[in-house]
C-alpha positions as semicolon CSV with decimal commas, in nm:
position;residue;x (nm);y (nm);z (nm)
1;X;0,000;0,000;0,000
2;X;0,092;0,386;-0,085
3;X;0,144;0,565;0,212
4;X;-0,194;0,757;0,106
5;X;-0,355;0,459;0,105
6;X;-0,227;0,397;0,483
7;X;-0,332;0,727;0,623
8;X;-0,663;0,657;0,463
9;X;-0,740;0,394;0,647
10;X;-0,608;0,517;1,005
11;X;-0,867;0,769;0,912
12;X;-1,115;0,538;0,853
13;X;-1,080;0,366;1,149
14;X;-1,078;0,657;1,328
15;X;-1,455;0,724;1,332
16;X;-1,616;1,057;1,125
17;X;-1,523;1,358;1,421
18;X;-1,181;1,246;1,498
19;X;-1,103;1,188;1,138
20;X;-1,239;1,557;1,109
21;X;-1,004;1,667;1,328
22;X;-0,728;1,528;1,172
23;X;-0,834;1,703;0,825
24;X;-0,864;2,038;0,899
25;X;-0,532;2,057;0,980
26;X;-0,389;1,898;0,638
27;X;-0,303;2,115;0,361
28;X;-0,481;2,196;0,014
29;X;-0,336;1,873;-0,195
30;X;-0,276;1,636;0,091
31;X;-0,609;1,670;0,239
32;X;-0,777;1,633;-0,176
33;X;-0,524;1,332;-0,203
34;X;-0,637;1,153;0,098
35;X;-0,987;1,225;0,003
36;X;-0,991;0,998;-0,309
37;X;-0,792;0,726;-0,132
38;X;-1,092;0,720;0,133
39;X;-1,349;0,662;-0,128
40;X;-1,115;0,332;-0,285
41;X;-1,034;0,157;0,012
42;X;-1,143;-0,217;0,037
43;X;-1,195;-0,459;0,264
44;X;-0,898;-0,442;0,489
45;X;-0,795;-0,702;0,709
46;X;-0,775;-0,641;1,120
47;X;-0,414;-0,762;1,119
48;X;-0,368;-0,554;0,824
49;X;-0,487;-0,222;1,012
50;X;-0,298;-0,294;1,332
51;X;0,046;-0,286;1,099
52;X;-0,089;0,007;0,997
53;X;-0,135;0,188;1,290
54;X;0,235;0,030;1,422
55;X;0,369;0,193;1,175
56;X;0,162;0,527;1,209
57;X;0,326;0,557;1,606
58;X;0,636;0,503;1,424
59;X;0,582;0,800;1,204
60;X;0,381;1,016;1,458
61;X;0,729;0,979;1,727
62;X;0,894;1,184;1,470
63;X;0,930;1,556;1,471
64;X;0,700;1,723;1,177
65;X;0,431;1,944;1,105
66;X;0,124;1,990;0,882
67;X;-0,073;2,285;0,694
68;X;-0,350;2,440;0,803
69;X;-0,644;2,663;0,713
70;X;-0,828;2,388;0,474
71;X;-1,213;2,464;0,502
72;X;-1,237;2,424;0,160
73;X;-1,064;2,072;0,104
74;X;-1,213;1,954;0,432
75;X;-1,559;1,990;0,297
76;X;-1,438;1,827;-0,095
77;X;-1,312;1,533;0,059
78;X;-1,608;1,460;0,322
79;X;-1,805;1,467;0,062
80;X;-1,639;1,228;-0,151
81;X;-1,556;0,985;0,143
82;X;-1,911;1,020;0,341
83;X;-2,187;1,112;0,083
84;X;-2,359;1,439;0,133
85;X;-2,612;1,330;0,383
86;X;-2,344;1,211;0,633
87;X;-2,127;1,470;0,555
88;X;-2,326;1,792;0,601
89;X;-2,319;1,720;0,956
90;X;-1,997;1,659;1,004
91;X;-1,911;1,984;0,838
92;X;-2,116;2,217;1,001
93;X;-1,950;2,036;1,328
94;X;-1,578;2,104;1,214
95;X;-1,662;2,490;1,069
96;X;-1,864;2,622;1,345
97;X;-1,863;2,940;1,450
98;X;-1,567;2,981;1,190
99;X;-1,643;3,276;0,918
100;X;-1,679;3,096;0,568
101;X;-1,691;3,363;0,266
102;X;-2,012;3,381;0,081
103;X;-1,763;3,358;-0,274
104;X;-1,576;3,083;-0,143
105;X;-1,880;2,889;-0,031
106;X;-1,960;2,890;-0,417
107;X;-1,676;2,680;-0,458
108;X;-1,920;2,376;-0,342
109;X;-2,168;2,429;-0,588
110;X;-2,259;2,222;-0,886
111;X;-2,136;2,488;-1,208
112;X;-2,539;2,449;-1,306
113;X;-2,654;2,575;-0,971
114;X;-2,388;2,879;-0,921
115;X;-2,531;2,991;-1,306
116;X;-2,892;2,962;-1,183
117;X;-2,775;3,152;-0,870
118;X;-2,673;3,408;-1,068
119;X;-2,821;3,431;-1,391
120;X;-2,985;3,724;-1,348
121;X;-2,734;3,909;-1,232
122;X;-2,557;4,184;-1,365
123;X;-2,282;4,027;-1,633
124;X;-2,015;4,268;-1,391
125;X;-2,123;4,031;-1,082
126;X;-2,100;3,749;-1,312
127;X;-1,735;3,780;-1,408
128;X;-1,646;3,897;-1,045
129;X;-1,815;3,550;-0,948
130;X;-1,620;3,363;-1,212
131;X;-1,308;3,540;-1,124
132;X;-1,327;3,393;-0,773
133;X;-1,364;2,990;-0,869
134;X;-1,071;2,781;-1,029
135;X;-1,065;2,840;-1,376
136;X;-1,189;2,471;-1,430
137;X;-1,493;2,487;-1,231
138;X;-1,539;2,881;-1,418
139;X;-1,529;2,710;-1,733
140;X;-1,809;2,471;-1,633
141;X;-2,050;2,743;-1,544
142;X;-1,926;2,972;-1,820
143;X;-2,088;2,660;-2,055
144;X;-2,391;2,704;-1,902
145;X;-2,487;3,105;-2,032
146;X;-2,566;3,143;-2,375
147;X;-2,320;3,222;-2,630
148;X;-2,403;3,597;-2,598
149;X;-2,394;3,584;-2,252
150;X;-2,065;3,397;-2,264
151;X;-1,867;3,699;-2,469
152;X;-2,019;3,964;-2,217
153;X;-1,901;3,784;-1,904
154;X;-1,584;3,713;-2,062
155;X;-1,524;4,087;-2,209
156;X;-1,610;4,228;-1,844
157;X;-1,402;3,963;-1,620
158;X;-1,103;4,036;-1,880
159;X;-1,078;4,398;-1,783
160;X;-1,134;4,351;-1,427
161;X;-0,832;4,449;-1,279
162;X;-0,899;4,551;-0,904
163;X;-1,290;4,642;-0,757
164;X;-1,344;4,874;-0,446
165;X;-1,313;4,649;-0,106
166;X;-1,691;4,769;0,012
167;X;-1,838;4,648;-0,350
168;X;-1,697;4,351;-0,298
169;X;-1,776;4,329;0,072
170;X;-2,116;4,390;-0,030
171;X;-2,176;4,058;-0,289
172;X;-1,970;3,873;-0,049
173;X;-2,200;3,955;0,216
174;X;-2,471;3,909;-0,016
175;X;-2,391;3,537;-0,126
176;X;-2,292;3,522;0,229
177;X;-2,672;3,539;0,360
178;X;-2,790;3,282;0,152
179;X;-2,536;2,999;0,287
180;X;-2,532;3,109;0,688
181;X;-2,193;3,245;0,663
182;X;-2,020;3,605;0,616
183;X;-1,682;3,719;0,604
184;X;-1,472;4,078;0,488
185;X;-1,299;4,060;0,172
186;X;-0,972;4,257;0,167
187;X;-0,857;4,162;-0,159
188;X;-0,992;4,371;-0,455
189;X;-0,749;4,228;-0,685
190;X;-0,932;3,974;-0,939
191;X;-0,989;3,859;-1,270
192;X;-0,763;3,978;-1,584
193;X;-0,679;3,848;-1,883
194;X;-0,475;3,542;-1,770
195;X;-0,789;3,475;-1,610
196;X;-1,004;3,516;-1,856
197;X;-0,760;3,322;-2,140
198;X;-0,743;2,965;-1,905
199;X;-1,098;2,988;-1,823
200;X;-1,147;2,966;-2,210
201;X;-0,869;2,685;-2,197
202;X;-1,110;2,509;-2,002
203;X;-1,375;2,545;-2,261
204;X;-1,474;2,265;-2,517
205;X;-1,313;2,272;-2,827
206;X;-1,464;2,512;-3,026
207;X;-1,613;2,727;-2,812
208;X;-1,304;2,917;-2,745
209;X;-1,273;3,048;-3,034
210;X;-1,704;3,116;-3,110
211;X;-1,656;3,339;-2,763
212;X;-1,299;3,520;-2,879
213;X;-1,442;3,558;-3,235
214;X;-1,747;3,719;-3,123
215;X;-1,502;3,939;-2,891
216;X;-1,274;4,029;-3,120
217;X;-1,523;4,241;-3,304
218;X;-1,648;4,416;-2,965
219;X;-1,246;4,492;-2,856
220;X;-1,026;4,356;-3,103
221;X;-0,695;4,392;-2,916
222;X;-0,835;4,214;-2,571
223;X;-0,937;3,946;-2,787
224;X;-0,587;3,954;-2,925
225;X;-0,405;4,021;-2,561
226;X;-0,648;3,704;-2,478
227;X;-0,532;3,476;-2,767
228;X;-0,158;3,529;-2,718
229;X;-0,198;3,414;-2,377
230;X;-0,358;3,058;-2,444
231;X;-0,108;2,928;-2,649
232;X;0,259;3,105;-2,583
233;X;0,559;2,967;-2,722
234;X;0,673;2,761;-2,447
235;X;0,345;2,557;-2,493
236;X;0,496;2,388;-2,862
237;X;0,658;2,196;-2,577
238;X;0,303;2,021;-2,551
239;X;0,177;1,964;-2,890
240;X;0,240;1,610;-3,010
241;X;0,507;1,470;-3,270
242;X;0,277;1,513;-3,580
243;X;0,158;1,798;-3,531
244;X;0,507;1,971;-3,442
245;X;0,661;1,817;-3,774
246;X;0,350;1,918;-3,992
247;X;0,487;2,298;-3,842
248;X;0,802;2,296;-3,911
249;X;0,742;2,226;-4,258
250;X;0,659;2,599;-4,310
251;X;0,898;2,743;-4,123
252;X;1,208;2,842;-4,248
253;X;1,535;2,735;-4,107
254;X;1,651;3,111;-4,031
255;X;1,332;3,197;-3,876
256;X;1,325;2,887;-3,643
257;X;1,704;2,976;-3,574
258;X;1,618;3,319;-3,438
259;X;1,286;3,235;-3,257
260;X;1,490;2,897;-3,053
261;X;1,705;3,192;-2,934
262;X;1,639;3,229;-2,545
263;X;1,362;2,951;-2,561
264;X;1,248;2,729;-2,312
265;X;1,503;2,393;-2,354
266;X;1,197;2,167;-2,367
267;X;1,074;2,338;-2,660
268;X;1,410;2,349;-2,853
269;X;1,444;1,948;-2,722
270;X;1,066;1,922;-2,909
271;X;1,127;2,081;-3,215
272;X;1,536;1,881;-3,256
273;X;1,346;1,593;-3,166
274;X;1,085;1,620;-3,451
275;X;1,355;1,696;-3,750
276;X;1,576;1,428;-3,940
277;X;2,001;1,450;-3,751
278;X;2,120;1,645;-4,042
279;X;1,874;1,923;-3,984
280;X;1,850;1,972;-3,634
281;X;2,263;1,992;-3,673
282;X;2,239;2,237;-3,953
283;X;1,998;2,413;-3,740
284;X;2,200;2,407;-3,407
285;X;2,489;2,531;-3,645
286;X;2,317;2,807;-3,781
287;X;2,158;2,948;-3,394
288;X;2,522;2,935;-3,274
289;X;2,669;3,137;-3,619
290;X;2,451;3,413;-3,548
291;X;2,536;3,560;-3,232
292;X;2,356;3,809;-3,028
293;X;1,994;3,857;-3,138
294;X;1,799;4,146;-3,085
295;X;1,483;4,052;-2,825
296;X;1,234;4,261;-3,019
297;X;1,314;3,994;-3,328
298;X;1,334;3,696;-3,068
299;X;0,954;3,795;-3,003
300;X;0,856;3,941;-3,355
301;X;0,967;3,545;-3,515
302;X;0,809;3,366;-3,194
303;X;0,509;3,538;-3,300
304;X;0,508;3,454;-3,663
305;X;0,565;3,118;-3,561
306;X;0,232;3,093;-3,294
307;X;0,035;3,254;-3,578
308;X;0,115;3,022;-3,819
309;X;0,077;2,764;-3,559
310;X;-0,280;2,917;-3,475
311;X;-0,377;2,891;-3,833
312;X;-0,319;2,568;-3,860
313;X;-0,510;2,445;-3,581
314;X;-0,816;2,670;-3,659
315;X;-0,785;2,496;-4,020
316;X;-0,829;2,160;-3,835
317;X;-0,436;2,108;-3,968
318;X;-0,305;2,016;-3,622
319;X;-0,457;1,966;-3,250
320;X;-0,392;2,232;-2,969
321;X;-0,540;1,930;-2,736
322;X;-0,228;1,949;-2,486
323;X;-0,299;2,361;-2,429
324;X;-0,502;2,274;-2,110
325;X;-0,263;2,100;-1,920
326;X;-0,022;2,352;-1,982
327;X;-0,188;2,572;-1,716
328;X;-0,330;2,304;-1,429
């Protein structure tokens, strides 16, 4: 057994409020780690548990500490490991009289139920709600407006850039009331385009580029400022083999030479990798002949490179698929 698989099942044995105990003071990953190792465990010998919990004295005589401040993890993973009806309980039990925000308390919430929630709210309070969920989960409820509704959200939460403290205080407190919890919001600092451009890297294939088409002809140069940041040059790292070789077929040795300059070694490693030994020497040759290279023509032949690469995959030439992952 993993050692995750161990700790799951001194939990177990534990009994629901100790276990609690023990989770609220694990941190974000450990505690959503644990989580999915409680819902898998099996039928587990008694022997089996007391080596277990041998071994966890063992451990627990040694000096070491753990995270804290996990109300959000604490309530994924009793969820997962108790069902919701046995869970609830045991939540309310570990958070009392603890402040939960009213945004954060979204974070629970099916992506259909936080749209219904807010669907008729102003598109503003929309993308300030978006801006506050991981960019997965955003994505999920962002699926759930209408198209139209998807380019207004997306225009507003890409020009957020900061929101005054008692606005903010005010929907927090707000969402607050309708889940029995309130708490003041400090941070006005949300949203963006980074946001907004892995939210859409979230989004089905497809709909990406419906939303930034439709908001390129509302603001051209956000949809732009948006685009550039989904796929950067580092990310040719991620595409596979085929794809990367059906590239370099239109890019000229020189260019390639100039935009490798400075790059990312995975990406040089991924484009050697994908040409025959006689050109990635001749290349390798030709980026060490040159010398110093202006930035501003580093950038201006990375670029021509991602828009040809662009092209390509909104031909249906070659699959972005990998551009996810790059951000998780």
């Amino acid at each position: 057994m993993t050692g995750t698989q161990r700790a799951a099942i001194v939990l177990l044995s534990l009994g629901e409020a100790q276990a609690a105990e023990v989770l609220k003071h694990m941190n974000a990953k450990e505690v959503q780690k644990l989580g999915l190792a409680m819902t898998s465990v099996g039928s587990v010998s008694r022997e089996h548990v007391a080596e277990i919990f041998d071994e966890f004295i063992d451990v627990l005589s040694q000096p070491f500490s753990i995270g804290a401040d996990a109300d959000d993890y604490i309530r994924e993973v009793l969820m997962q490991a108790l069902g919701e009806d046995r869970a609830n309980g045991l939540i309310d039990r570990i958070l009392m009289g603890r402040n939960t925000s009213g945004l954060d308390s979204l974070k629970w919430m099916e992506p259909r139920a936080i749209a219904e929630l807010v669907r008729n709210e102003h598109p503003q309070i929309i993308a300030i709600v978006l801006a506050h969920l991981d960019v997965d989960h955003a994505a999920e409820v962002l699926k759930c407006f209408p198209e139209r509704g998807r380019v207004d959200i997306l225009l507003r939460l890409s020009t957020l850039d900061g929101i005054p403290p008692n606005a903010l205080n005010e929907l927090n407190d707000v969402l607050a009331r309708q889940f029995a919890g309130s708490a003041n919001m400090k941070s006005s600092s949300i949203g963006g385009v980074k946001v907004a451009a892995n939210i859409l890297n979230f989004m089905d294939s497809g709909q990406d580029e419906k939303i930034l088409t439709s908001m390129s002809e509302v603001d051209g140069a956000l949809s732009t400022k948006i685009r550039d940041l989904m796929f950067v040059f580092d990310n040719l790292a991620d595409i596979d083999d085929r794809a990367m070789q059906m590239v370099l077929r239109d890019i000229p040795n020189d260019k390639l030479a100039i935009a490798l300059r400075g790059a990312d070694q995975k990406v040089k490693d991924k484009i050697l990798g994908n040409m025959s030994q006689r050109a990635a020497e001749n290349l390798k040759d030709d980026i060490e002949a040159r010398g110093p290279v202006r930035l501003a023509d580093v950038e201006a032949a990375q670029k021509e490179i991602l828009a040809l690469v662009r092209k390509m995959a909104d031909a249906g030439t070659i699959s972005l698929a990998a551009k996810a992952e790059a951000f998780v």
